[in-house]
Amino acid sequence: MSKAEIFNTICTEIKKISENDTLNLTPETVIEEISDWDSLNNVDLEMALETECKISFEVGEFEELTTISQMATALEKKVN
Amino acid sequence: MLFNSYEFIFLFLPVAFGVYFFLNAKFSPLSAKIWIIFASLFFYSWWNINYLPLITLSILVNFFISQALMDKPRSKKFYLLAGLTFNIGLLGYFKYMDFFIKNLNWGFNTDIPLLHLALPLAISFYTLQQIAYLVDSYGGLVKERNFLDYTLFVTFFPQLIAGPIVHHKEMMPQFSSLEAKVINYKNIATGLLVFSIGLFKKVVIADTFAKWASAGHANTEVLNLLEAWATSLSYTFQLYFDFSGYTDMAIGIALLFNIKLPQNFNSPYKSTGLIDFWQRWHMTLTRFITTYIYKPFLKSLGKISFEKAMFATVFTMFIAGLWHGAAWTFVIFGILHGLAIAINHYWKKTKLKLHIWLAWFITFNFLNLSFVIFRAESIEKAINIFTAMFTGTFILNYRWYDKLKFLDGHIEFGAWMQHVQGDKYTLLAIIFSFILTLGLKINSTTIIPILQFNKLTLFVGTLMLTFSLLKLHQVSEFLYFNF
């Protein structure tokens, strides 16, 4: 997967989980600052990305990633 | 030693601070680090030196296991299991053994004698921090391996007793950074101001409410309606000002040493839902239980579904409730909060929007009621208070009779606050606290980056500090020292 594909996957999953297609997401978007985002959404996102990208996160690893860009970089390392 | 005591403020803190920066400037950062570990252990032992070997053992065992986890990847499952067993075993033995025996005796009609162990101070806090370190070592997420930094991460006195529950990732790099070793006047000024805010919250506000809350909880059988509400609201405000006051003091003291502790409160009584509340209240505990209990538990249930997530939520809050103490009241408190969070999630799914004031009203009343259970000495006593809150006699102050004579026959006049040892100031303090917790746009954390060091700040800070110092002769412990 290329970085652009990973970025798109993350954005698609976030929109699906928050049930909001109109979200304006950029690499700098801080996940926790997305309107109405909570810890349940965060686990949903973590597990969705694990399934989509066929990778797994260690306990505590996902919490370190605060922006979409950090998430994409971490996923890129794991996927490739 | 308590933060709110003369010996801490006028003796321990100035000496710890002065020697730390003196050693950094004249000798070496290493000697300063050893000094601050010594000072922290001295601070801890001031209460009871008998528990010093326990915390030392806990640090040594956990550090040894964490190193083995990193060095011997083949047997890391074994080491993680051993580490978790050690930590949970230690906590279980000292904190939950008598509770377990009591229930066993009750359930099976046995007569096993209780151990009557005193809870070692801070054990609930330092155990959590070290479990996180072990789990992260297992996952390969730990980069810092310095033993002194590790010891300081566990024992650093501002946060040792009752948090904030710090994470090694945010602390250990700070202890090894050079910036922490030079006196920073801005940090000192900010730290002293935040410390003063915390001290004021504790000794002026929380300790005032403590008197009414304790009296009410000691007289649950005889409370009238207003007394019962005064009891519950007094405790709700006492708990917040006590714990957030302690946290402010911890954050302020750490800043003197150029160490930034994580935020623990964000105006929690402004919450408009239970999910919102736990993102604003004891935030470092929420962070720990979400990362190390909720998520791993939910993931272990297989494919995620909403129902499973809600089950995991209730389970996690059950553990969080039990973490506070070994009693059924804490278990019920935890489960109630878990259920309320689940209801909040269901509501979110419906996309129906409540008016913000109604959402706040429901949330605040739920919190106020749940804190009755949290504080009560037994479930029966909590039920007494609930009964009085909703079906108690409505009695107004007899002094108001002349002005409210027209109500005679409909409402009783008499001793209206006797059983909580309160008076009209109880009512005023409650109104004042509502204004403080809801009306201010800033709080002690959000103020830090925007602080202006002008005459007004100096005046307000000095006023709070002086007021607090004058009240220090009646020293009282912090509520969270019992957890």
Coordinates of C-alpha atoms in Angstrom, one line a residue:
Chain A
M1 CA 0.0 0.0 0.0
S2 CA 1.2 3.5 -0.8
K3 CA 1.1 6.3 1.7
A4 CA -1.7 8.0 -0.3
E5 CA -3.7 4.7 -0.2
I6 CA -3.1 4.4 3.6
F7 CA -4.2 8.0 4.1
N8 CA -7.4 7.4 2.1
T9 CA -8.1 4.2 4.1
I10 CA -7.8 6.1 7.4
C11 CA -10.0 8.9 6.2
T12 CA -12.7 6.5 4.9
E13 CA -12.7 4.6 8.2
I14 CA -13.0 7.8 10.3
K15 CA -15.9 9.0 8.2
K16 CA -17.6 5.6 8.4
I17 CA -17.2 5.4 12.2
S18 CA -18.3 9.0 12.9
E19 CA -21.1 8.5 10.3
N20 CA -20.2 11.8 8.8
D21 CA -19.2 12.0 5.2
T22 CA -18.7 15.7 5.2
L23 CA -15.7 15.7 7.6
N24 CA -12.8 17.8 6.3
L25 CA -9.7 15.6 7.1
T26 CA -6.1 16.6 6.5
P27 CA -2.9 14.9 7.5
E28 CA -2.7 17.4 10.4
T29 CA -6.1 16.5 11.7
V30 CA -5.9 15.5 15.4
I31 CA -8.1 12.5 15.8
E32 CA -9.4 13.4 19.3
E33 CA -10.5 16.8 18.1
I34 CA -12.9 15.4 15.6
S35 CA -16.4 16.5 16.7
D36 CA -18.0 13.9 19.1
W37 CA -15.1 11.5 18.9
D38 CA -14.8 9.2 21.9
S39 CA -12.8 6.2 23.1
L40 CA -15.2 3.7 21.5
N41 CA -14.7 5.4 18.1
N42 CA -10.9 5.1 18.7
V43 CA -11.1 1.3 19.3
D44 CA -13.3 1.0 16.3
L45 CA -10.7 2.8 14.2
E46 CA -7.8 0.8 15.6
M47 CA -9.6 -2.5 14.8
A48 CA -10.8 -1.4 11.4
L49 CA -7.3 -0.4 10.4
E50 CA -5.9 -3.7 11.7
T51 CA -8.4 -5.6 9.5
E52 CA -8.1 -3.4 6.5
C53 CA -4.3 -3.3 6.5
K54 CA -3.8 -6.8 8.0
I55 CA -1.5 -5.6 10.8
S56 CA -1.8 -5.4 14.5
F57 CA -1.0 -2.8 17.1
E58 CA 0.6 -3.5 20.5
V59 CA -1.2 -2.4 23.6
G60 CA -0.7 1.4 24.0
E61 CA 0.8 1.8 20.5
F62 CA -2.2 3.3 18.9
E63 CA -2.6 6.0 21.6
E64 CA 0.7 7.4 20.7
L65 CA -0.6 8.4 17.2
T66 CA -2.5 11.6 17.6
T67 CA -2.7 12.9 14.0
I68 CA -3.7 11.2 10.7
S69 CA -0.3 11.8 9.4
Q70 CA 1.4 10.0 12.3
M71 CA -1.1 7.2 11.9
A72 CA -0.3 6.9 8.2
T73 CA 3.5 6.8 8.9
A74 CA 3.1 4.1 11.5
L75 CA 0.9 2.0 9.2
E76 CA 3.2 2.4 6.3
K77 CA 6.1 1.0 8.4
K78 CA 3.9 -2.0 9.5
V79 CA 2.4 -2.7 6.0
N80 CA 5.6 -2.6 4.1
Chain B
M1 CA 4.0 14.6 54.7
L2 CA 1.0 16.5 53.4
F3 CA 1.3 19.2 50.7
N4 CA -1.0 21.2 53.0
S5 CA 1.2 21.3 56.0
Y6 CA 3.7 23.8 57.4
E7 CA 6.6 21.3 57.4
F8 CA 6.1 20.6 53.7
I9 CA 5.7 24.2 52.6
F10 CA 8.3 25.8 54.8
L11 CA 10.9 23.0 55.2
F12 CA 10.7 20.1 52.9
L13 CA 9.9 21.8 49.6
P14 CA 12.5 24.7 49.9
V15 CA 15.2 22.2 50.9
A16 CA 14.4 19.7 48.2
F17 CA 14.2 22.5 45.6
G18 CA 17.3 24.4 46.8
V19 CA 19.6 21.3 47.1
Y20 CA 18.4 20.0 43.7
F21 CA 19.4 23.1 41.8
F22 CA 22.5 23.5 43.9
L23 CA 23.7 20.0 43.0
N24 CA 22.8 20.5 39.4
A25 CA 24.9 23.7 39.2
K26 CA 27.8 22.8 41.4
F27 CA 28.2 19.1 41.1
S28 CA 26.4 16.9 38.6
P29 CA 22.9 16.1 37.3
L30 CA 23.4 12.6 38.5
S31 CA 23.9 13.7 42.1
A32 CA 20.8 16.0 41.8
K33 CA 18.8 13.0 40.5
I34 CA 19.9 10.8 43.4
W35 CA 19.0 13.6 45.8
I36 CA 15.5 14.0 44.4
I37 CA 14.9 10.2 44.7
F38 CA 16.2 10.3 48.2
A39 CA 13.9 13.3 49.0
S40 CA 10.9 11.5 47.4
L41 CA 11.5 8.4 49.5
F42 CA 11.9 10.5 52.6
F43 CA 8.6 12.3 51.8
Y44 CA 7.0 8.9 51.4
S45 CA 8.4 7.4 54.6
W46 CA 7.3 10.4 56.6
W47 CA 3.9 8.8 57.0
N48 CA 5.0 5.3 57.8
I49 CA 8.5 4.0 57.2
N50 CA 7.2 0.4 57.3
Y51 CA 6.0 0.6 53.7
L52 CA 9.4 1.8 52.3
P53 CA 10.6 -1.8 51.8
L54 CA 7.4 -2.6 49.9
I55 CA 7.8 0.2 47.3
T56 CA 11.5 -0.5 47.0
L57 CA 10.8 -4.2 46.3
S58 CA 8.1 -3.2 43.8
I59 CA 10.5 -1.0 41.9
L60 CA 13.3 -3.5 41.9
V61 CA 11.1 -6.4 40.7
N62 CA 9.4 -4.4 38.1
F63 CA 12.6 -3.0 36.7
F64 CA 14.2 -6.4 36.6
I65 CA 11.2 -7.9 34.8
S66 CA 11.0 -5.1 32.3
Q67 CA 14.7 -5.6 31.4
A68 CA 14.1 -9.3 31.0
L69 CA 11.1 -8.5 28.7
M70 CA 13.3 -6.5 26.5
D71 CA 16.4 -8.7 26.6
K72 CA 14.8 -12.1 26.3
P73 CA 12.1 -11.8 23.7
R74 CA 11.6 -15.6 23.5
S75 CA 10.3 -15.9 27.1
K76 CA 8.6 -12.6 27.2
K77 CA 5.1 -14.1 27.7
F78 CA 6.4 -15.8 30.8
Y79 CA 7.9 -12.6 32.2
L80 CA 4.8 -10.5 31.4
L81 CA 2.7 -13.0 33.2
A82 CA 5.1 -13.1 36.2
G83 CA 5.1 -9.3 36.3
L84 CA 1.3 -9.0 36.2
T85 CA 0.9 -11.7 38.8
F86 CA 3.4 -9.9 41.1
N87 CA 1.7 -6.5 40.8
I88 CA -1.9 -7.6 40.9
G89 CA -0.9 -10.1 43.7
L90 CA 0.7 -7.3 45.8
L91 CA -2.3 -5.0 45.3
G92 CA -4.7 -7.9 45.9
Y93 CA -3.1 -9.0 49.1
F94 CA -2.9 -5.5 50.7
K95 CA -6.0 -4.0 49.3
Y96 CA -8.6 -6.7 48.7
M97 CA -7.7 -9.6 51.0
D98 CA -10.0 -8.6 53.9
F99 CA -12.8 -7.8 51.5
F100 CA -12.5 -11.2 49.9
I101 CA -12.4 -13.0 53.3
K102 CA -15.4 -11.0 54.6
N103 CA -17.5 -12.1 51.5
L104 CA -16.2 -15.6 51.8
N105 CA -17.3 -15.8 55.5
W106 CA -20.6 -14.3 54.5
G107 CA -21.2 -16.6 51.5
F108 CA -20.1 -19.9 53.0
N109 CA -20.8 -19.2 56.7
T110 CA -17.2 -19.6 57.6
D111 CA -15.2 -17.8 60.2
I112 CA -11.8 -17.1 58.7
P113 CA -10.1 -14.3 60.7
L114 CA -9.5 -10.9 58.9
L115 CA -5.9 -9.8 58.3
H116 CA -6.5 -6.1 59.2
L117 CA -3.7 -4.9 56.9
A118 CA -3.3 -1.2 56.6
L119 CA -3.3 -0.1 52.9
P120 CA 0.2 0.9 52.0
L121 CA 0.1 4.5 50.9
A122 CA 0.1 5.1 47.1
I123 CA 0.1 1.4 46.2
S124 CA -2.9 1.7 43.9
F125 CA -1.1 4.5 42.0
Y126 CA 2.4 3.2 41.7
T127 CA 1.2 -0.3 40.8
L128 CA -0.8 1.0 37.8
Q129 CA 2.2 3.1 36.5
Q130 CA 4.4 0.1 36.6
I131 CA 1.9 -2.3 35.0
A132 CA 1.8 0.2 32.1
Y133 CA 5.6 0.1 31.9
L134 CA 5.7 -3.7 31.8
V135 CA 3.0 -4.0 29.2
D136 CA 4.8 -1.4 27.0
S137 CA 8.1 -3.3 27.5
Y138 CA 6.4 -6.4 26.3
G139 CA 5.1 -4.6 23.2
G140 CA 8.6 -3.2 22.5
L141 CA 7.4 0.4 23.1
V142 CA 9.9 1.3 25.9
K143 CA 12.9 3.1 24.8
E144 CA 14.3 4.4 28.1
R145 CA 16.1 1.9 30.3
N146 CA 17.9 3.9 32.9
F147 CA 17.3 2.6 36.4
L148 CA 17.6 6.0 38.1
D149 CA 15.1 7.6 35.7
Y150 CA 12.8 4.6 36.2
T151 CA 13.0 5.0 40.0
L152 CA 12.3 8.7 39.7
F153 CA 9.4 8.0 37.4
V154 CA 7.8 5.8 40.1
T155 CA 8.8 7.8 43.2
F156 CA 8.8 11.5 42.1
F157 CA 7.2 13.0 45.2
P158 CA 4.8 15.5 43.6
Q159 CA 2.8 12.7 42.0
L160 CA 3.7 9.7 44.1
I161 CA 0.8 9.6 46.5
A162 CA -2.3 10.2 44.4
G163 CA -1.3 10.9 40.8
P164 CA -1.7 12.2 38.2
I165 CA -1.0 8.7 37.0
V166 CA 1.9 9.4 34.8
H167 CA 3.1 7.4 31.8
H168 CA 6.8 6.6 31.4
K169 CA 6.8 8.0 27.9
E170 CA 6.0 11.5 29.1
M171 CA 8.1 11.4 32.3
M172 CA 11.4 9.5 31.6
P173 CA 12.5 11.7 28.7
Q174 CA 11.9 14.8 30.9
F175 CA 14.1 13.4 33.7
S176 CA 16.9 12.8 31.3
S177 CA 16.6 16.1 29.5
L178 CA 19.0 18.9 30.3
E179 CA 16.3 21.6 30.4
A180 CA 15.1 20.3 33.7
K181 CA 18.4 21.0 35.4
V182 CA 18.5 24.8 35.1
I183 CA 16.4 27.2 37.3
N184 CA 13.5 28.5 35.1
Y185 CA 11.9 31.6 36.7
K186 CA 8.8 31.4 34.6
N187 CA 8.2 27.9 35.7
I188 CA 8.7 28.8 39.3
A189 CA 6.2 31.7 39.1
T190 CA 3.7 29.5 37.3
G191 CA 4.3 26.6 39.6
L192 CA 3.8 28.7 42.7
L193 CA 0.6 30.2 41.4
V194 CA -0.9 26.8 40.4
F195 CA 0.2 25.4 43.8
S196 CA -1.6 28.3 45.5
I197 CA -4.8 27.7 43.5
G198 CA -4.6 24.0 44.6
L199 CA -3.9 24.8 48.2
F200 CA -6.8 27.2 48.3
K201 CA -9.1 24.6 46.7
K202 CA -8.1 22.1 49.3
V203 CA -7.9 24.0 52.6
V204 CA -10.4 26.7 52.0
I205 CA -13.1 25.1 49.9
A206 CA -12.8 21.3 50.2
D207 CA -12.2 21.3 53.9
T208 CA -15.2 23.6 54.5
F209 CA -17.5 21.2 52.7
A210 CA -15.9 18.2 54.4
K211 CA -17.4 19.3 57.7
W212 CA -21.0 19.2 56.3
A213 CA -20.5 16.1 54.2
S214 CA -19.0 14.1 57.1
A215 CA -21.7 15.2 59.5
G216 CA -24.4 14.3 57.0
H217 CA -22.9 10.9 56.3
A218 CA -22.7 10.2 60.0
N219 CA -26.4 11.0 60.6
T220 CA -28.1 9.4 57.6
E221 CA -31.1 8.1 59.6
V222 CA -32.3 11.6 60.7
L223 CA -31.7 13.8 57.7
N224 CA -34.5 16.1 56.4
L225 CA -34.8 16.8 52.7
L226 CA -32.6 19.9 52.6
E227 CA -30.0 18.3 54.8
A228 CA -29.8 15.3 52.6
W229 CA -29.3 17.5 49.5
A230 CA -26.7 19.6 51.4
T231 CA -24.9 16.3 52.4
S232 CA -24.7 15.0 48.8
L233 CA -23.8 18.3 47.2
S234 CA -21.2 19.1 49.9
Y235 CA -19.5 15.8 49.2
T236 CA -19.7 16.3 45.4
F237 CA -18.0 19.6 45.7
Q238 CA -15.6 18.4 48.5
L239 CA -14.4 15.5 46.3
Y240 CA -13.8 17.7 43.3
F241 CA -12.0 20.5 45.1
D242 CA -10.0 18.1 47.3
F243 CA -8.8 15.9 44.4
S244 CA -8.3 18.7 41.8
G245 CA -6.7 20.8 44.5
Y246 CA -4.2 18.0 45.2
T247 CA -3.6 17.6 41.5
D248 CA -3.0 21.4 41.0
M249 CA -0.5 21.3 43.9
A250 CA 1.3 18.3 42.3
I251 CA 1.4 20.0 38.9
G252 CA 2.6 23.3 40.6
I253 CA 5.4 21.6 42.6
A254 CA 6.6 19.5 39.6
L255 CA 6.9 22.8 37.6
L256 CA 9.3 24.2 40.2
F257 CA 11.6 21.3 39.1
N258 CA 10.8 22.0 35.4
I259 CA 8.7 18.8 35.1
K260 CA 5.4 19.0 33.3
L261 CA 2.8 16.5 34.8
P262 CA -0.2 15.6 32.6
Q263 CA -3.6 17.3 33.0
N264 CA -6.0 15.4 35.3
F265 CA -9.1 17.6 35.3
N266 CA -10.8 19.8 32.8
S267 CA -13.8 21.4 34.5
P268 CA -15.6 18.1 34.9
Y269 CA -18.8 19.5 36.4
K270 CA -19.5 21.2 33.1
S271 CA -20.0 17.8 31.5
T272 CA -23.1 17.2 29.4
G273 CA -22.9 13.4 29.4
L274 CA -21.1 10.6 31.1
I275 CA -18.6 10.0 28.2
D276 CA -17.8 13.7 28.4
F277 CA -17.4 13.5 32.2
W278 CA -14.8 10.7 32.1
Q279 CA -12.9 12.7 29.5
R280 CA -12.7 15.5 32.0
W281 CA -12.5 13.8 35.4
H282 CA -9.3 12.0 36.6
M283 CA -8.2 12.0 33.0
T284 CA -5.0 10.0 33.7
L285 CA -7.0 7.2 35.2
T286 CA -9.4 7.2 32.2
R287 CA -6.3 7.1 29.9
F288 CA -4.9 4.1 31.8
I289 CA -8.1 2.0 31.9
T290 CA -8.9 2.8 28.3
T291 CA -5.5 1.7 27.0
Y292 CA -4.6 -1.1 29.4
I293 CA -8.0 -2.6 30.3
Y294 CA -10.9 -1.6 28.0
K295 CA -9.1 -2.0 24.6
P296 CA -7.3 -5.2 25.3
F297 CA -10.4 -6.7 26.9
L298 CA -12.6 -5.6 24.0
K299 CA -10.1 -6.9 21.4
S300 CA -10.0 -10.2 23.2
L301 CA -13.7 -10.7 22.6
G302 CA -13.1 -11.1 18.9
K303 CA -15.0 -9.3 16.2
I304 CA -16.1 -5.9 17.6
S305 CA -19.8 -5.2 17.9
F306 CA -21.6 -2.4 19.7
E307 CA -23.0 -4.8 22.3
K308 CA -19.6 -6.2 23.1
A309 CA -18.2 -2.7 23.4
M310 CA -20.9 -1.8 25.9
F311 CA -20.2 -5.0 27.8
A312 CA -16.5 -4.1 27.9
T313 CA -17.4 -0.6 29.1
V314 CA -19.4 -1.8 32.0
F315 CA -16.7 -4.4 32.9
T316 CA -13.9 -1.7 32.7
M317 CA -15.9 0.7 34.9
F318 CA -16.5 -2.2 37.4
I319 CA -12.7 -2.6 37.6
A320 CA -12.3 1.2 37.9
G321 CA -14.9 1.3 40.8
L322 CA -13.1 -1.6 42.6
W323 CA -9.8 0.2 42.1
H324 CA -11.0 3.0 44.4
G325 CA -11.5 0.6 47.3
A326 CA -12.4 -2.8 48.5
A327 CA -16.2 -2.3 49.2
W328 CA -19.5 -3.0 47.5
T329 CA -20.3 0.7 47.4
F330 CA -17.3 1.2 45.0
V331 CA -18.4 -1.8 42.9
I332 CA -21.9 -0.4 42.6
F333 CA -20.5 3.1 41.8
G334 CA -18.3 1.6 39.0
I335 CA -21.1 -0.5 37.5
L336 CA -23.6 2.4 37.6
H337 CA -21.1 4.6 35.8
G338 CA -20.5 1.8 33.2
L339 CA -24.2 1.5 32.6
A340 CA -24.6 5.3 32.3
I341 CA -21.7 5.5 29.8
A342 CA -23.4 2.7 27.8
I343 CA -26.7 4.6 27.8
N344 CA -24.9 7.6 26.7
H345 CA -23.4 5.6 23.7
Y346 CA -26.9 4.3 22.8
W347 CA -28.2 7.8 22.9
K348 CA -25.4 9.1 20.7
K349 CA -26.4 6.4 18.1
T350 CA -30.0 7.7 18.0
K351 CA -28.6 11.1 16.9
L352 CA -31.2 12.8 19.0
K353 CA -29.9 16.0 20.6
L354 CA -30.9 17.0 24.1
H355 CA -30.9 20.7 25.0
I356 CA -27.4 21.4 26.5
W357 CA -28.9 22.5 29.9
L358 CA -31.1 19.5 30.2
A359 CA -28.1 17.2 29.3
W360 CA -26.0 19.0 32.0
F361 CA -28.8 18.7 34.5
I362 CA -29.2 15.0 34.0
T363 CA -25.4 14.4 34.1
F364 CA -24.8 16.5 37.2
N365 CA -27.7 14.9 39.1
F366 CA -26.5 11.4 38.2
L367 CA -23.0 12.3 39.4
N368 CA -24.3 13.8 42.6
L369 CA -26.4 10.7 43.4
S370 CA -23.5 8.3 42.4
F371 CA -21.1 10.1 44.7
V372 CA -23.5 9.4 47.6
I373 CA -22.8 5.7 47.1
F374 CA -19.1 6.4 46.6
R375 CA -18.9 8.2 49.9
A376 CA -21.4 6.2 52.0
E377 CA -20.1 3.9 54.7
S378 CA -22.6 1.2 53.6
I379 CA -25.3 0.6 51.0
E380 CA -28.0 1.0 53.7
K381 CA -26.6 4.5 54.6
A382 CA -26.6 5.5 51.0
I383 CA -30.3 4.4 50.7
N384 CA -31.1 6.5 53.8
I385 CA -29.7 9.6 52.1
F386 CA -31.5 8.9 48.9
T387 CA -34.8 8.4 50.8
A388 CA -34.3 11.7 52.6
M389 CA -33.4 13.4 49.3
F390 CA -36.7 12.5 47.7
T391 CA -39.2 11.8 50.5
G392 CA -37.7 13.6 53.5
T393 CA -39.5 16.4 55.4
F394 CA -39.0 19.9 53.9
I395 CA -38.0 22.1 56.8
L396 CA -37.0 25.8 56.4
N397 CA -34.9 27.9 58.7
Y398 CA -37.1 29.1 61.7
R399 CA -35.3 32.4 61.5
W400 CA -37.0 33.0 58.1
Y401 CA -40.4 32.5 59.6
D402 CA -41.2 36.2 59.9
K403 CA -40.6 36.9 56.2
L404 CA -42.2 33.7 55.0
K405 CA -45.2 33.6 57.4
F406 CA -47.6 33.1 54.5
L407 CA -46.2 29.6 54.0
D408 CA -47.1 28.5 57.5
G409 CA -49.3 25.4 57.4
H410 CA -47.8 24.3 54.1
I411 CA -44.1 24.2 55.1
E412 CA -42.5 23.3 58.4
F413 CA -40.1 25.8 60.0
G414 CA -37.4 24.6 62.4
A415 CA -33.8 23.4 62.7
W416 CA -33.2 23.0 59.0
M417 CA -29.4 22.2 58.8
Q418 CA -28.8 20.8 62.3
H419 CA -27.7 17.3 61.4
V420 CA -25.1 18.4 58.9
Q421 CA -23.8 21.1 61.3
G422 CA -24.6 23.6 58.6
D423 CA -26.3 27.0 58.4
K424 CA -27.0 29.6 55.7
Y425 CA -23.3 29.5 54.7
T426 CA -23.8 25.9 53.6
L427 CA -26.3 27.2 51.0
L428 CA -24.1 30.1 50.1
A429 CA -21.0 27.8 49.7
I430 CA -23.0 25.5 47.4
I431 CA -24.1 28.4 45.2
F432 CA -20.6 29.8 45.2
S433 CA -19.2 26.4 44.1
F434 CA -21.7 26.1 41.3
I435 CA -20.6 29.5 40.0
L436 CA -16.9 28.5 40.3
T437 CA -17.2 25.2 38.6
L438 CA -19.7 26.3 35.9
G439 CA -19.3 30.0 35.4
L440 CA -15.5 30.4 34.8
K441 CA -14.2 30.1 31.3
I442 CA -10.8 29.1 32.5
N443 CA -9.5 26.5 34.9
S444 CA -6.2 25.9 36.7
T445 CA -4.8 24.0 33.6
T446 CA -6.0 26.2 30.8
I447 CA -4.6 29.2 32.6
I448 CA -1.0 28.0 32.5
P449 CA -0.1 28.9 28.9
I450 CA -1.9 32.3 29.0
L451 CA -0.7 33.4 32.4
Q452 CA 0.2 37.1 32.5
F453 CA 2.6 38.0 35.3
N454 CA 1.2 41.3 36.3
K455 CA 0.1 42.9 39.6
L456 CA -3.4 41.3 39.4
T457 CA -2.0 37.8 39.2
L458 CA 0.4 38.6 42.0
F459 CA -2.4 39.9 44.1
V460 CA -4.8 37.0 43.5
G461 CA -2.0 34.4 44.0
T462 CA -0.8 36.0 47.2
L463 CA -4.4 36.4 48.5
M464 CA -5.1 32.7 47.9
L465 CA -1.8 31.6 49.4
T466 CA -2.2 33.8 52.6
F467 CA -5.8 32.7 53.1
S468 CA -4.8 29.1 52.8
L469 CA -1.7 29.4 55.0
L470 CA -3.9 30.9 57.8
K471 CA -6.1 27.8 57.7
L472 CA -3.3 25.3 57.7
H473 CA -3.4 24.7 61.4
Q474 CA -6.4 22.3 60.9
V475 CA -4.6 19.8 58.7
S476 CA -6.7 17.2 56.9
E477 CA -5.7 14.4 54.6
F478 CA -6.7 14.2 51.0
L479 CA -9.6 11.9 50.0
Y480 CA -7.6 10.1 47.3
F481 CA -4.9 9.0 49.8
N482 CA -7.4 6.3 50.8
F483 CA -7.6 4.8 47.4

